[in-house]
Coordinates of C-alpha atoms in Angstrom, one line a residue:
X1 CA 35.0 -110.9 -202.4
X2 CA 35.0 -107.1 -201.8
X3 CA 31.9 -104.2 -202.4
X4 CA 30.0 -106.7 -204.4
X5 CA 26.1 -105.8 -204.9
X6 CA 23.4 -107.6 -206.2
X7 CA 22.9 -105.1 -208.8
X8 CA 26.4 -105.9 -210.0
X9 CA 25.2 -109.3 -210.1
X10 CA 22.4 -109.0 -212.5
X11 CA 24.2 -106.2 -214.3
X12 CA 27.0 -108.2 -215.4
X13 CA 29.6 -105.8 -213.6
X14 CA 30.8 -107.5 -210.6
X15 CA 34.5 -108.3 -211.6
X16 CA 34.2 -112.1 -211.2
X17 CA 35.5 -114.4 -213.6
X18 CA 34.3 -117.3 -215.5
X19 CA 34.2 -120.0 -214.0
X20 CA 35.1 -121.9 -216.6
X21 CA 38.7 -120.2 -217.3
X22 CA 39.7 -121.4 -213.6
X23 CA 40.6 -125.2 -212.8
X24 CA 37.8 -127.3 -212.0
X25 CA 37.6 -129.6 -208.4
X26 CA 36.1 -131.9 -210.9
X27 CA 39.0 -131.9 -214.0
X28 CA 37.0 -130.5 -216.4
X29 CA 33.6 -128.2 -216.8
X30 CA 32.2 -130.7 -219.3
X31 CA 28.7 -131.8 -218.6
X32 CA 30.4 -135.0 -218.8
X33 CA 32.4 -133.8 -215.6
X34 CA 28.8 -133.6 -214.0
X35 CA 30.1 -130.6 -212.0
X36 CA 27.2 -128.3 -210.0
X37 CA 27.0 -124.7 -209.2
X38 CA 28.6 -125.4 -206.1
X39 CA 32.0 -126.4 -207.6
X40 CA 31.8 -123.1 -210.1
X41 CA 31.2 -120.9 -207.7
X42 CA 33.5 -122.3 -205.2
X43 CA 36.4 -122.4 -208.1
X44 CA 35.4 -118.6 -208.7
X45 CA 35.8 -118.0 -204.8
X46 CA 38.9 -120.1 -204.0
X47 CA 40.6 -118.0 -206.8
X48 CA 40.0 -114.8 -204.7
X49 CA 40.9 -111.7 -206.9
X50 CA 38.4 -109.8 -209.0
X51 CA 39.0 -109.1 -212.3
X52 CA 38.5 -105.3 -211.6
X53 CA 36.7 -103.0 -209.5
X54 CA 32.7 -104.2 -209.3
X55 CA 31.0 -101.1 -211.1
X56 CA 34.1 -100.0 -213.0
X57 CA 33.9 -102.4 -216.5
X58 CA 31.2 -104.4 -217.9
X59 CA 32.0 -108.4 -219.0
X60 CA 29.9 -111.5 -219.1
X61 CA 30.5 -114.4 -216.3
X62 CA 27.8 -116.9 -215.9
X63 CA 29.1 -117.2 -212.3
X64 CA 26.6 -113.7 -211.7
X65 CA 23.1 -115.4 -212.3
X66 CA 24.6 -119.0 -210.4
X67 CA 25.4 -116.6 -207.5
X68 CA 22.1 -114.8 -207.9
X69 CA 20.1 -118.4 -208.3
X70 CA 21.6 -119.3 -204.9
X71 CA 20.6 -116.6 -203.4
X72 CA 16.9 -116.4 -204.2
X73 CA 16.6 -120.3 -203.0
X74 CA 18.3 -118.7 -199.8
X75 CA 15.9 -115.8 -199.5
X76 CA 12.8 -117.8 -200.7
X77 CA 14.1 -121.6 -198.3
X78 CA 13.5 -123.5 -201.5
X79 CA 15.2 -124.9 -204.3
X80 CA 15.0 -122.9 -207.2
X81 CA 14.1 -124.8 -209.5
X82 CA 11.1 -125.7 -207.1
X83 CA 10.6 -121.6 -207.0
X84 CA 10.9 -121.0 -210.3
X85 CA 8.2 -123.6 -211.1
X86 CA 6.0 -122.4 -208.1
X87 CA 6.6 -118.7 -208.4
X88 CA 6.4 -118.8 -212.6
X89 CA 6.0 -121.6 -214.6
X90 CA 2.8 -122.7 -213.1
X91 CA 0.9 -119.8 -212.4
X92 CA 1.0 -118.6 -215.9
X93 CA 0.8 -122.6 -217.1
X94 CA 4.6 -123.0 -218.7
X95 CA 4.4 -126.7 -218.5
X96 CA 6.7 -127.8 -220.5
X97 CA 9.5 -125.5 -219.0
X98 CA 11.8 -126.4 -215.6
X99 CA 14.9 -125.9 -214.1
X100 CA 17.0 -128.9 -215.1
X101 CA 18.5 -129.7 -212.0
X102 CA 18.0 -132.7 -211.0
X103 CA 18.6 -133.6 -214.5
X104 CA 16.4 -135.4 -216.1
X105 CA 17.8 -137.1 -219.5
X106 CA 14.1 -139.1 -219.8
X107 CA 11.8 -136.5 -219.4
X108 CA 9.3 -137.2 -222.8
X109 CA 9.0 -133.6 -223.3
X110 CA 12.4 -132.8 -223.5
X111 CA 14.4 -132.6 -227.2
X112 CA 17.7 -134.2 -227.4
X113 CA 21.1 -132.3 -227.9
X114 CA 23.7 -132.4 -230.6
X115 CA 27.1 -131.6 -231.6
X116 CA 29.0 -131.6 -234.7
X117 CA 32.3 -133.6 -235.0
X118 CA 35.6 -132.3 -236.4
X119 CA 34.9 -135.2 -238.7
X120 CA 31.6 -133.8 -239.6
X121 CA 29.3 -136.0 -238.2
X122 CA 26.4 -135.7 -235.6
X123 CA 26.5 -137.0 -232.3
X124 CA 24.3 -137.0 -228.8
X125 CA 25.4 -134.1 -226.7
X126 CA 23.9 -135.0 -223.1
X127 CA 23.4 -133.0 -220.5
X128 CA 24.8 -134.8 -217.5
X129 CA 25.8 -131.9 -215.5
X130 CA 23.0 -130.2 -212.7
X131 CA 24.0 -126.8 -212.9
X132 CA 21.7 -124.1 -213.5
X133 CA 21.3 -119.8 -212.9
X134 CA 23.7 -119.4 -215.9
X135 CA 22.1 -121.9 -217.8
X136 CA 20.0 -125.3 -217.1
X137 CA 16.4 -124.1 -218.0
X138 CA 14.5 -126.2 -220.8
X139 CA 11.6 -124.0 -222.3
X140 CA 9.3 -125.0 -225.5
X141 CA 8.1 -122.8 -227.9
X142 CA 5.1 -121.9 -227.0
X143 CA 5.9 -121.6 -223.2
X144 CA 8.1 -118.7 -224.4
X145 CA 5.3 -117.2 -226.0
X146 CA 3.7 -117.4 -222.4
X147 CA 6.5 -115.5 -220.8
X148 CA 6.3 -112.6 -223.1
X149 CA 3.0 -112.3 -222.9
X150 CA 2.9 -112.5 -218.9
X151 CA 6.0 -109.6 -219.1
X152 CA 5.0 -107.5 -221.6
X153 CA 1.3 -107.7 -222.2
X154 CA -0.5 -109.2 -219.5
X155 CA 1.9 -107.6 -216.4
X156 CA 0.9 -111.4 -214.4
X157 CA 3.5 -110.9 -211.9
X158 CA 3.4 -107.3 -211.1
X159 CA 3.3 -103.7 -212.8
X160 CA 6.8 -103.5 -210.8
X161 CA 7.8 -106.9 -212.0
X162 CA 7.8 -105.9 -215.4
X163 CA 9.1 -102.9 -214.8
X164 CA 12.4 -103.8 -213.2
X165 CA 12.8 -106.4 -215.8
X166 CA 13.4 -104.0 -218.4
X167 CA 15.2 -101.4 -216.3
X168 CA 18.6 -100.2 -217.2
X169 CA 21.1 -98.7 -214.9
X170 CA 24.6 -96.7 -215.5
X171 CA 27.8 -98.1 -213.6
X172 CA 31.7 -96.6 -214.1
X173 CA 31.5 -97.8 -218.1
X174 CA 30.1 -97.6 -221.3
X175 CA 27.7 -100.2 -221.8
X176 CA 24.4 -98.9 -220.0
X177 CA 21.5 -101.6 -222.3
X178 CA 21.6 -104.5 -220.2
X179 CA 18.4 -104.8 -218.0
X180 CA 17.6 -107.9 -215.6
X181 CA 19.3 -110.7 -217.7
X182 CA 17.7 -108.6 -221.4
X183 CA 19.4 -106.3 -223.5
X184 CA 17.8 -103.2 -225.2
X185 CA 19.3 -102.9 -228.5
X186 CA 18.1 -101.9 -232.0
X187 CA 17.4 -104.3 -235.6
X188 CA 17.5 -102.1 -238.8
X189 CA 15.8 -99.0 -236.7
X190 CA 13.6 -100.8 -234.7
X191 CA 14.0 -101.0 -230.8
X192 CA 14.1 -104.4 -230.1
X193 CA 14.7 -106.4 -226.8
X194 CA 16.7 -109.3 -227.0
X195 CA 18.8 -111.7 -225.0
X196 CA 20.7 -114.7 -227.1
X197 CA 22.6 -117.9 -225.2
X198 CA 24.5 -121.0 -226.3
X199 CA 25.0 -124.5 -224.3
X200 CA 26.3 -127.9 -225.4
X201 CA 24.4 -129.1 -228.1
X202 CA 21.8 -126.0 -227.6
X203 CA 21.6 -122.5 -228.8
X204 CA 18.3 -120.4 -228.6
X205 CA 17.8 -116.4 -229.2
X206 CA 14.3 -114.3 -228.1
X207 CA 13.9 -110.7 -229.3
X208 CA 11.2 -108.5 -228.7
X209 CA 10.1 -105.8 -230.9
X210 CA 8.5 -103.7 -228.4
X211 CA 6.8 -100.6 -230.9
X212 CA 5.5 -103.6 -233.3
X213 CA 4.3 -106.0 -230.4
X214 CA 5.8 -108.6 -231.6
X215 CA 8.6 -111.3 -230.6
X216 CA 10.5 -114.0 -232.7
X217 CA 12.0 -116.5 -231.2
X218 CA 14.6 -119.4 -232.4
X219 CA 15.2 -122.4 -230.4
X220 CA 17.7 -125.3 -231.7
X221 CA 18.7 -128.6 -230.3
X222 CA 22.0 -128.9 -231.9
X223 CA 25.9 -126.4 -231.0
X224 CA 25.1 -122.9 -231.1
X225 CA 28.3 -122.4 -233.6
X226 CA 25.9 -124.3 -236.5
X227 CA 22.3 -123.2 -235.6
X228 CA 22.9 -119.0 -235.9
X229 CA 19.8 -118.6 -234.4
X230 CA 20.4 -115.0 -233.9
X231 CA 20.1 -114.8 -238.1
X232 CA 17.5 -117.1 -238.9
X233 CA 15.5 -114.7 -235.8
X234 CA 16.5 -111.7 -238.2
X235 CA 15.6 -112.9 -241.3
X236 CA 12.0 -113.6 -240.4
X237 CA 12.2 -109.9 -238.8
X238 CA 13.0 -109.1 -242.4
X239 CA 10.1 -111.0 -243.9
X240 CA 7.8 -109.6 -241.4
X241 CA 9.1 -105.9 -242.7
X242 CA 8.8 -106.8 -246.2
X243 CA 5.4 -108.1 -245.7
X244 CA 4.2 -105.2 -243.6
X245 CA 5.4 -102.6 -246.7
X246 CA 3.9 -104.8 -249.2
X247 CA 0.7 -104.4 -247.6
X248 CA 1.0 -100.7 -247.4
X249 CA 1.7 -100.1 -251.0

């Protein structure tokens, strides 16, 4: 692949496709398929042609962070899910958050998945696949509430940490409010920033309001198309409102 950087990378504009639209060396991207990030990025490779000139559109392709993932376990000679718990979790004390690769279906901490059936029933959704950098990382609750404190508030990992975390950056297109893996958006005037994903059986979204010092956060163990977590997030945005105006009346 051609005049790719690593800020194309994190910035979502490096012309790769999705893995997942490509065949699979294991007959199917279902966790069930227990493919890796080795056989998604090698699909992604094998296929040789970008999808347009790195720098020149914007479009989402979880292949960027698996590639990125690799790298820093290059850079760093570890694992990174042994550097991500080294690096992050521990020094700030997220112990109940890892990289789930080796996947580990038993951990006591850990809340099972679901899906909903065409039929309308529930049913396990396990994770049997060890992929991670586009997804893969379990987090609770409160261990989120760590993280935002560490970035925001606290600066534990650097002035410059934080800083390139929430850094923009203008390529050839339009969009210019992604940062590193966050988006800077805006809720009902507010500036917030927010990043939303969705997995088998898991859906989860994290906004920050960064002028009220706040963040609300919605994590669900069951398909992203039935949790809306992204709405349940905004209505309690919208109670918070309302209960700061009552206040001031």
């Amino acid at each position: 692949m051609r005049d790719i950087t690593i800020a194309h990378l994190i910035y979502m504009t490096s012309g790769l496709k999705e893995y997942y639209t490509l065949d699979s060396p294991k007959g199917g991207w279902a966790s069930e398929d227990q493919f890796t990030e080795d056989h998604a990025i090698g699909a992604v490779l094998a296929s040789g042609e970008l999808e347009y000139e790195p720098g020149s559109r914007w479009s989402y392709s979880n292949i960027n962070y698996q590639l990125l993932a690799q790298l820093v376990a290059k850079l760093n000679e570890e694992s990174f899910p042994d550097h991500m718990e080294k690096r992050f979790f521990k020094p700030i004390k997220m112990q109940s958050t890892w990289v789930d690769a080796p996947v580990q279906p038993k951990r006591s901490n850990r809340a099972t998945n679901y899906i909903k059936t065409d039929a309308g029933d529930w049913q396990v959704a396990p994770r049997m696949s060890p992929h991670f950098g586009g997804s893969g990382m379990f987090a609770s609750l409160e261990d989120l509430a760590r993280w935002d404190r560490a970035l925001y508030k606290d600066k534990a990992f650097g002035e410059e940490f934080s800083r390139l975390m929430l850094t923009t950056r203008k390529f050839d297109h339009d969009k210019e409010n992604d940062a590193f893996g966050l988006v800077h958006g805006q809720y009902k005037e507010m500036k917030t920033i927010w990043y939303e994903g969705g997995d088998y059986g898991a859906s989860a979204y994290m906004v920050r309001l960064p002028d009220r010092d706040e963040t609300v956060v919605c994590l669900s163990n069951f398909g992203e198309d039935h949790a809306h977590c992204r709405e349940k997030a905004e209505a309690i945005i919208d109670l918070i409102i309302a209960s700061t105006e009552s206040s001031q009346k």
